[in-house]
Each structure stands twice: as C-alpha cells, then as structure tokens.
PDB file of C-alpha atoms and ligand atoms in Angstrom:
ATOM      1  CA  ILE A 885       0.866  13.195  -3.506  1.00 98.00           C
ATOM      2  CA  ALA A 886      -2.230  12.273  -5.107  1.00 98.00           C
ATOM      3  CA  GLY A 887      -5.284  10.060  -5.171  1.00 99.00           C
ATOM      4  CA  GLY A 888      -5.118   6.601  -5.106  1.00 99.00           C
ATOM      5  CA  ASP A 889      -1.371   7.752  -3.284  1.00 99.00           C
ATOM      6  CA  ALA A 890      -1.617   5.222   0.177  1.00 99.00           C
ATOM      7  CA  ILE A 891      -1.290   7.908   3.715  1.00 99.00           C
ATOM      8  CA  TYR A 892      -0.714   6.052   6.581  1.00 98.00           C
ATOM      9  CA  GLY A 893      -1.868   7.450  10.388  1.00 98.00           C
ATOM     10  CA  GLY A 894      -3.188   5.379  13.835  1.00 97.00           C
ATOM     11  CA  GLY A 895      -0.743   2.038  12.376  1.00 97.00           C
ATOM     12  CA  TYR A 896      -3.447   1.597   9.938  1.00 98.00           C
ATOM     13  CA  ARG A 897      -3.099   2.257   5.570  1.00 98.00           C
ATOM     14  CA  CYS A 898      -5.512   3.959   3.619  1.00 99.00           C
ATOM     15  CA  SER A 899      -5.887   5.972   0.434  1.00 99.00           C
ATOM     16  CA  LEU A 900      -5.780   9.648  -0.631  1.00 99.00           C
ATOM     17  CA  GLY A 901      -9.277  10.580  -2.453  1.00 99.00           C
ATOM     18  CA  PHE A 902      -9.100  13.432  -4.730  1.00 99.00           C
ATOM     19  CA  ASN A 903      -7.055  17.187  -3.794  1.00 99.00           C
ATOM     20  CA  VAL A 904     -10.245  19.916  -3.090  1.00 98.00           C
ATOM     21  CA  THR A 905      -9.402  23.476  -1.877  1.00 98.00           C
ATOM     22  CA  ASP A 906     -11.544  25.729  -0.204  1.00 98.00           C
ATOM     23  CA  GLY A 907     -10.398  28.753  -2.294  1.00 97.00           C
ATOM     24  CA  SER A 908      -6.946  29.758   0.121  1.00 97.00           C
ATOM     25  CA  SER A 909      -5.785  26.395   1.640  1.00 98.00           C
ATOM     26  CA  ALA A 910      -5.462  22.829   0.074  1.00 98.00           C
ATOM     27  CA  TYR A 911      -7.247  19.472   1.462  1.00 99.00           C
ATOM     28  CA  PHE A 912      -7.883  15.996   0.464  1.00 99.00           C
ATOM     29  CA  LEU A 913     -10.722  13.647   0.650  1.00 99.00           C
ATOM     30  CA  THR A 914     -10.870  10.099   1.862  1.00 99.00           C
ATOM     31  CA  ALA A 915     -13.358   7.568   3.575  1.00 99.00           C
ATOM     32  CA  GLY A 916     -14.520   8.759   6.942  1.00 98.00           C
ATOM     33  CA  HIS A 917     -14.130   5.348   8.112  1.00 98.00           C
ATOM     34  CA  CYS A 918      -9.641   6.332   7.700  1.00 98.00           C
ATOM     35  CA  GLY A 919     -10.797   9.657   9.095  1.00 98.00           C
ATOM     36  CA  ASN A 920     -12.142   8.240  11.945  1.00 98.00           C
ATOM     37  CA  VAL A 921      -8.823   6.438  12.432  1.00 98.00           C
ATOM     38  CA  ALA A 922      -6.424   9.054  12.791  1.00 98.00           C
ATOM     39  CA  SER A 923      -6.070  12.692  13.240  1.00 98.00           C
ATOM     40  CA  THR A 924      -2.646  13.072  11.722  1.00 98.00           C
ATOM     41  CA  TRP A 925      -1.639  11.463   8.169  1.00 99.00           C
ATOM     42  CA  TYR A 926       1.742  10.217   6.781  1.00 98.00           C
ATOM     43  CA  SER A 927       3.411   9.584   3.456  1.00 98.00           C
ATOM     44  CA  ASP A 928       5.448   6.669   4.657  1.00 98.00           C
ATOM     45  CA  SER A 929       4.936   2.928   6.604  1.00 98.00           C
ATOM     46  CA  GLY A 930       6.642   4.609   9.407  1.00 98.00           C
ATOM     47  CA  GLN A 931       4.984   7.622   9.709  1.00 98.00           C
ATOM     48  CA  SER A 932       7.440  10.355  10.110  1.00 98.00           C
ATOM     49  CA  THR A 933       7.070  12.589   6.553  1.00 98.00           C
ATOM     50  CA  GLU A 934       3.427  14.450   7.831  1.00 98.00           C
ATOM     51  CA  VAL A 935       1.259  15.156   4.925  1.00 98.00           C
ATOM     52  CA  GLY A 936      -1.989  16.414   7.175  1.00 98.00           C
ATOM     53  CA  THR A 937      -4.564  16.464   9.872  1.00 98.00           C
ATOM     54  CA  THR A 938      -7.892  15.647   9.708  1.00 99.00           C
ATOM     55  CA  GLN A 939      -9.719  18.148  10.153  1.00 98.00           C
ATOM     56  CA  ASP A 940     -13.916  16.483  10.126  1.00 98.00           C
ATOM     57  CA  SER A 941     -14.928  12.884   9.448  1.00 98.00           C
ATOM     58  CA  GLN A 942     -18.453  10.909   9.097  1.00 98.00           C
ATOM     59  CA  PHE A 943     -18.836   8.075   9.517  1.00 98.00           C
ATOM     60  CA  PRO A 944     -21.748   5.626   9.774  1.00 98.00           C
ATOM     61  CA  ASP A 945     -24.138   7.272   7.464  1.00 97.00           C
ATOM     62  CA  ASN A 946     -21.851   8.715   5.302  1.00 98.00           C
ATOM     63  CA  ASP A 947     -18.201   7.981   4.632  1.00 99.00           C
ATOM     64  CA  PHE A 948     -16.239  10.914   3.879  1.00 99.00           C
ATOM     65  CA  ALA A 949     -13.760  12.653   5.869  1.00 99.00           C
ATOM     66  CA  LEU A 950     -11.621  16.062   5.305  1.00 99.00           C
ATOM     67  CA  VAL A 951      -7.760  16.228   6.072  1.00 99.00           C
ATOM     68  CA  LYS A 952      -5.813  19.196   5.581  1.00 98.00           C
ATOM     69  CA  TYR A 953      -2.653  19.479   3.787  1.00 99.00           C
ATOM     70  CA  ALA A 954       0.764  20.065   5.856  1.00 98.00           C
ATOM     71  CA  ASP A 955       2.741  22.841   4.463  1.00 98.00           C
ATOM     72  CA  GLY A 956       5.326  22.336   1.665  1.00 97.00           C
ATOM     73  CA  VAL A 957       3.532  18.649   0.532  1.00 98.00           C
ATOM     74  CA  ASP A 958       2.607  18.702  -3.612  1.00 98.00           C
ATOM     75  CA  HIS A 959      -1.165  17.525  -3.884  1.00 98.00           C
ATOM     76  CA  PRO A 960      -1.653  18.231  -7.748  1.00 98.00           C
ATOM     77  CA  SER A 961      -5.068  17.708  -8.859  1.00 98.00           C
ATOM     78  CA  GLU A 962      -4.536  13.717 -10.059  1.00 98.00           C
ATOM     79  CA  VAL A 963      -5.068   9.691  -9.664  1.00 98.00           C
ATOM     80  CA  ASP A 964      -2.312   8.233  -9.651  1.00 98.00           C
ATOM     81  CA  LEU A 965      -2.654   5.646 -11.850  1.00 98.00           C
ATOM     82  CA  TYR A 966       0.471   3.630 -11.232  1.00 98.00           C
ATOM     83  CA  GLY A 967       2.561   4.390 -14.325  1.00 98.00           C
ATOM     84  CA  SER A 968       1.585   7.383 -15.208  1.00 98.00           C
ATOM     85  CA  SER A 969      -1.607   9.568 -13.481  1.00 98.00           C
ATOM     86  CA  GLN A 970      -4.362  11.231 -14.580  1.00 98.00           C
ATOM     87  CA  PRO A 971      -5.504  15.184 -14.383  1.00 98.00           C
ATOM     88  CA  ILE A 972      -8.900  15.652 -12.718  1.00 98.00           C
ATOM     89  CA  THR A 973     -11.043  18.702 -13.506  1.00 98.00           C
ATOM     90  CA  GLN A 974     -14.230  18.349 -12.189  1.00 98.00           C
ATOM     91  CA  ALA A 975     -17.126  16.224  -9.969  1.00 98.00           C
ATOM     92  CA  ALA A 976     -19.919  14.177 -11.145  1.00 98.00           C
ATOM     93  CA  ASP A 977     -22.785  12.519  -9.992  1.00 98.00           C
ATOM     94  CA  ALA A 978     -21.921   8.553 -10.800  1.00 98.00           C
ATOM     95  CA  GLN A 979     -24.584   7.355 -13.505  1.00 98.00           C
ATOM     96  CA  VAL A 980     -26.042   3.461 -13.571  1.00 98.00           C
ATOM     97  CA  GLY A 981     -23.689   1.747 -16.497  1.00 98.00           C
ATOM     98  CA  GLU A 982     -20.860   4.106 -16.261  1.00 98.00           C
ATOM     99  CA  ASN A 983     -17.579   2.630 -17.224  1.00 98.00           C
ATOM    100  CA  VAL A 984     -15.523   3.917 -13.795  1.00 99.00           C
ATOM    101  CA  GLN A 985     -12.169   3.268 -12.554  1.00 98.00           C
ATOM    102  CA  ARG A 986     -10.578   3.767  -9.077  1.00 98.00           C
ATOM    103  CA  SER A 987      -7.357   3.680  -7.677  1.00 99.00           C
ATOM    104  CA  GLY A 988      -5.949   2.757  -4.109  1.00 99.00           C
ATOM    105  CA  SER A 989      -2.858   1.699  -2.385  1.00 98.00           C
ATOM    106  CA  THR A 990      -3.392  -1.757  -2.800  1.00 98.00           C
ATOM    107  CA  THR A 991      -4.216  -3.095  -5.390  1.00 98.00           C
ATOM    108  CA  GLN A 992      -3.907   0.369  -7.984  1.00 98.00           C
ATOM    109  CA  VAL A 993      -5.855   0.829 -10.590  1.00 98.00           C
ATOM    110  CA  GLN A 994      -8.832  -1.104 -11.394  1.00 98.00           C
ATOM    111  CA  GLY A 995     -12.654  -0.897 -13.838  1.00 98.00           C
ATOM    112  CA  GLY A 996     -15.701  -1.888 -13.800  1.00 98.00           C
ATOM    113  CA  SER A 997     -18.942  -0.491 -13.942  1.00 99.00           C
ATOM    114  CA  VAL A 998     -22.083   1.574 -11.566  1.00 99.00           C
ATOM    115  CA  GLU A 999     -24.405  -0.972 -11.013  1.00 98.00           C
ATOM    116  CA  ALA A1000     -26.476   1.189  -8.750  1.00 98.00           C
ATOM    117  CA  LEU A1001     -26.702   5.032  -6.945  1.00 98.00           C
ATOM    118  CA  ASP A1002     -28.358   5.094  -3.254  1.00 98.00           C
ATOM    119  CA  ALA A1003     -27.115   1.927  -1.995  1.00 98.00           C
ATOM    120  CA  THR A1004     -27.122   0.912   2.137  1.00 98.00           C
ATOM    121  CA  VAL A1005     -24.321  -1.078   3.159  1.00 98.00           C
ATOM    122  CA  ASN A1006     -24.560  -2.539   7.100  1.00 98.00           C
ATOM    123  CA  TYR A1007     -21.369  -2.335   8.178  1.00 98.00           C
ATOM    124  CA  GLN A1008     -20.289  -3.435  11.308  1.00 97.00           C
ATOM    125  CA  GLU A1009     -19.991   0.291  13.123  1.00 97.00           C
ATOM    126  CA  GLY A1010     -23.549   1.339  10.970  1.00 98.00           C
ATOM    127  CA  THR A1011     -25.338   1.894   7.849  1.00 98.00           C
ATOM    128  CA  VAL A1012     -23.950   4.143   5.280  1.00 98.00           C
ATOM    129  CA  ASN A1013     -26.781   5.162   2.903  1.00 98.00           C
ATOM    130  CA  GLY A1014     -26.413   7.174  -0.563  1.00 98.00           C
ATOM    131  CA  LEU A1015     -23.092   4.668  -1.523  1.00 99.00           C
ATOM    132  CA  ILE A1016     -22.903   4.219  -5.576  1.00 99.00           C
ATOM    133  CA  GLN A1017     -22.889  -0.008  -6.096  1.00 99.00           C
ATOM    134  CA  THR A1018     -19.777  -1.016  -8.288  1.00 99.00           C
ATOM    135  CA  ASN A1019     -18.823  -4.588  -9.675  1.00 98.00           C
ATOM    136  CA  VAL A1020     -14.673  -3.139  -9.585  1.00 98.00           C
ATOM    137  CA  CYS A1021     -12.865  -4.532  -6.723  1.00 98.00           C
ATOM    138  CA  ALA A1022     -10.921  -3.206  -4.170  1.00 98.00           C
ATOM    139  CA  GLU A1023      -9.299  -4.933  -1.040  1.00 98.00           C
ATOM    140  CA  GLY A1024      -8.008  -3.417   2.165  1.00 98.00           C
ATOM    141  CA  GLY A1025      -6.043  -0.212   2.477  1.00 98.00           C
ATOM    142  CA  ASP A1026      -7.526   1.054  -0.678  1.00 99.00           C
ATOM    143  CA  SER A1027     -10.061   2.627   0.915  1.00 98.00           C
ATOM    144  CA  GLY A1028     -10.845   6.509   0.977  1.00 99.00           C
ATOM    145  CA  GLY A1029      -9.164   5.858  -2.611  1.00 99.00           C
ATOM    146  CA  PRO A1030     -10.763   7.979  -5.696  1.00 99.00           C
ATOM    147  CA  LEU A1031     -14.204   5.936  -8.017  1.00 99.00           C
ATOM    148  CA  PHE A1032     -13.808   8.861 -11.534  1.00 99.00           C
ATOM    149  CA  ASP A1033     -14.402   8.610 -14.991  1.00 99.00           C
ATOM    150  CA  GLY A1034     -11.686  10.181 -17.193  1.00 98.00           C
ATOM    151  CA  SER A1035     -11.092  13.823 -15.607  1.00 98.00           C
ATOM    152  CA  THR A1036     -14.279  13.418 -13.422  1.00 99.00           C
ATOM    153  CA  ALA A1037     -14.450  12.434  -9.971  1.00 99.00           C
ATOM    154  CA  LEU A1038     -17.209  10.332  -8.841  1.00 99.00           C
ATOM    155  CA  GLY A1039     -16.647   8.516  -5.744  1.00 99.00           C
ATOM    156  CA  LEU A1040     -14.635   8.031  -2.156  1.00 99.00           C
ATOM    157  CA  THR A1041     -13.971   3.837  -1.654  1.00 99.00           C
ATOM    158  CA  SER A1042     -15.912   2.736   1.172  1.00 98.00           C
ATOM    159  CA  GLY A1043     -16.083  -1.451   1.750  1.00 98.00           C
ATOM    160  CA  GLY A1044     -17.769  -3.955  -0.560  1.00 98.00           C
ATOM    161  CA  SER A1045     -16.414  -8.105  -0.572  1.00 98.00           C
ATOM    162  CA  GLY A1046     -14.650 -10.163  -2.826  1.00 98.00           C
ATOM    163  CA  ASP A1047     -11.077  -9.039  -4.019  1.00 98.00           C
ATOM    164  CA  CYS A1048      -9.308  -8.396  -7.182  1.00 98.00           C
ATOM    165  CA  SER A1049      -8.001 -11.739  -7.614  1.00 98.00           C
ATOM    166  CA  SER A1050     -11.385 -13.371  -8.168  1.00 98.00           C
ATOM    167  CA  GLY A1051     -13.776 -10.186  -8.251  1.00 97.00           C
ATOM    168  CA  GLY A1052     -15.951  -7.865  -6.208  1.00 97.00           C
ATOM    169  CA  GLU A1053     -18.435  -5.877  -5.170  1.00 98.00           C
ATOM    170  CA  THR A1054     -17.584  -2.386  -4.590  1.00 99.00           C
ATOM    171  CA  PHE A1055     -19.414   0.437  -3.081  1.00 99.00           C
ATOM    172  CA  PHE A1056     -18.599   4.193  -3.358  1.00 99.00           C
ATOM    173  CA  GLN A1057     -19.175   7.381  -1.160  1.00 99.00           C
ATOM    174  CA  PRO A1058     -20.479  10.175  -3.795  1.00 99.00           C
ATOM    175  CA  VAL A1059     -17.953  13.364  -4.266  1.00 99.00           C
ATOM    176  CA  THR A1060     -20.352  15.535  -4.597  1.00 98.00           C
ATOM    177  CA  GLU A1061     -21.466  15.307  -0.353  1.00 98.00           C
ATOM    178  CA  PRO A1062     -18.450  15.889   0.953  1.00 99.00           C
ATOM    179  CA  LEU A1063     -17.696  19.007  -1.883  1.00 98.00           C
ATOM    180  CA  SER A1064     -20.416  20.763  -0.312  1.00 98.00           C
ATOM    181  CA  THR A1065     -20.769  20.062   3.521  1.00 98.00           C
ATOM    182  CA  TYR A1066     -16.960  20.839   3.461  1.00 98.00           C
ATOM    183  CA  GLY A1067     -17.314  24.138   0.797  1.00 98.00           C
ATOM    184  CA  VAL A1068     -14.260  22.153  -1.095  1.00 98.00           C
ATOM    185  CA  GLN A1069     -13.790  21.646  -5.098  1.00 98.00           C
ATOM    186  CA  ILE A1070     -11.801  20.047  -6.770  1.00 98.00           C
ATOM    187  CA  GLY A1071      -8.283  21.713  -7.051  1.00 95.00           C
TER     188      GLY A1071
HETATM  189  N1  LIG B 455     -12.970  -1.235   3.648  1.00 83.57           N
HETATM  190  C1  LIG B 455     -11.924  -1.154   3.085  1.00 83.57           C
HETATM  191  C2  LIG B 455     -10.189  -0.012   3.297  1.00 83.57           C
HETATM  192  O1  LIG B 455     -11.489   0.086   4.722  1.00 83.57           O
HETATM  193  C3  LIG B 455     -11.928  -0.776   1.486  1.00 83.57           C
HETATM  194  C4  LIG B 455     -12.681  -2.529   0.755  1.00 83.57           C
HETATM  195  C5  LIG B 455     -13.439  -2.427  -0.281  1.00 83.57           C
HETATM  196  C6  LIG B 455     -11.668  -3.609   1.243  1.00 83.57           C
HETATM  197  C7  LIG B 455     -13.806  -3.282  -1.256  1.00 83.57           C
HETATM  198  C8  LIG B 455     -12.502  -5.293   0.764  1.00 83.57           C
HETATM  199  C9  LIG B 455     -13.089  -4.779  -0.068  1.00 83.57           C
HETATM  200  O2  LIG B 455     -14.116  -5.752  -0.833  1.00 83.57           O
HETATM  201  O3  LIG B 455      -9.068  -0.256   3.220  1.00 83.57           O
END
C-alpha cells in the first residue's frame, strides 16, 4: 500500500505516510498519535488483512510512528493521488512559501503552501514542537498521511483546525526526524 492509503487499527482509521526501508526490511511511517492507538494495522475496515505492526510511536513531543510491514504486502515508494500515483524518491525539510500537497484517506489530495516552520501545537494529550504549519486542509482520518512537493517527502499529517469544505490550517511532523531517529530512508 502507498502513502495516503487508509490503515485501520484499534477501531480507528488513519493514513499511511511514506514507505521506508532500513536496507533489509520494509516499514512505513505514520503519525505517532495513530501508532499510539494500535499495535497491528490492517488495510480493510473489518481489520482482517494485516499490513504491519507498530515498532515505535512518539506522541506527544513528536508525532511519528514506525510500522513494520507484514510479509507479502506490496510497498511502492509512492503516494496515492486517488486516480494516479506520485513516485517519492527523496526527503527534505520544507521551506516557508513552498507549494505542497498532502494525501489522506478522508479527503484525498489537497494542496496549499507552507506558512511557518517550527510551530508548536497544544493537543489534549500534550504539546508537539517543530511542526510545519500550512494552509492545507485535512480532516479526521487523514492523520499520518504524507505531505510532499513533487517527488520529495516533507511531512506527516498531525492535526489542525477547519475542514476541506470551508478551509483549514494543518500542522505536519517533518519527515526528516523519524528518518534519522529510526535509521531508515525512503524506499
Ligand atoms: N488529527 C486528525 C486525525 O487524527 C487529522 C486532522 C488534521 C483533523 C487536521 C483535523 C484537522 O483540521 O486524523
């Protein structure tokens, strides 16, 4: 499965961020607040087709998690554009003013721009620092999904306000941090 696809666990739905590898095994990144709610993830809402198991989850403070793929699950280095797909070949830090897109299982593909870096958000569970602030909309279930600029991975959907009907403000965990924390790369 690809970035932006639905993942189900613990009765919740989130979105897959980016497929990554440590050189021998396949993993994907998603949000830490998603990783916190399930140890096993499935590709179907009935939670019968397993896609992987949560290896580590960091939320609050950060908002990222690492999930190890179950054997035999396809894991292309792509984001699902819900009608086509976007190959992902590298990761980078976002820049203020950069035009970006995100993909997720509730509102599919949405775009906007980066408004600020190193933003702080106070969630009910605690504070997350270092987030990418954007004017891209998102809704519940889009969490964990990818923020990207063309073939470059930038972030993971964390949270925000508004919606995709009236417009929203969404904060993203920079992807470079889980890549270095876990010693994995896009792939
Ligand atoms: N935090 C939401 C989730 O867990 C995602 C979300 C993002 C919701 C931005 C609302 C919002 O404005 O799926």
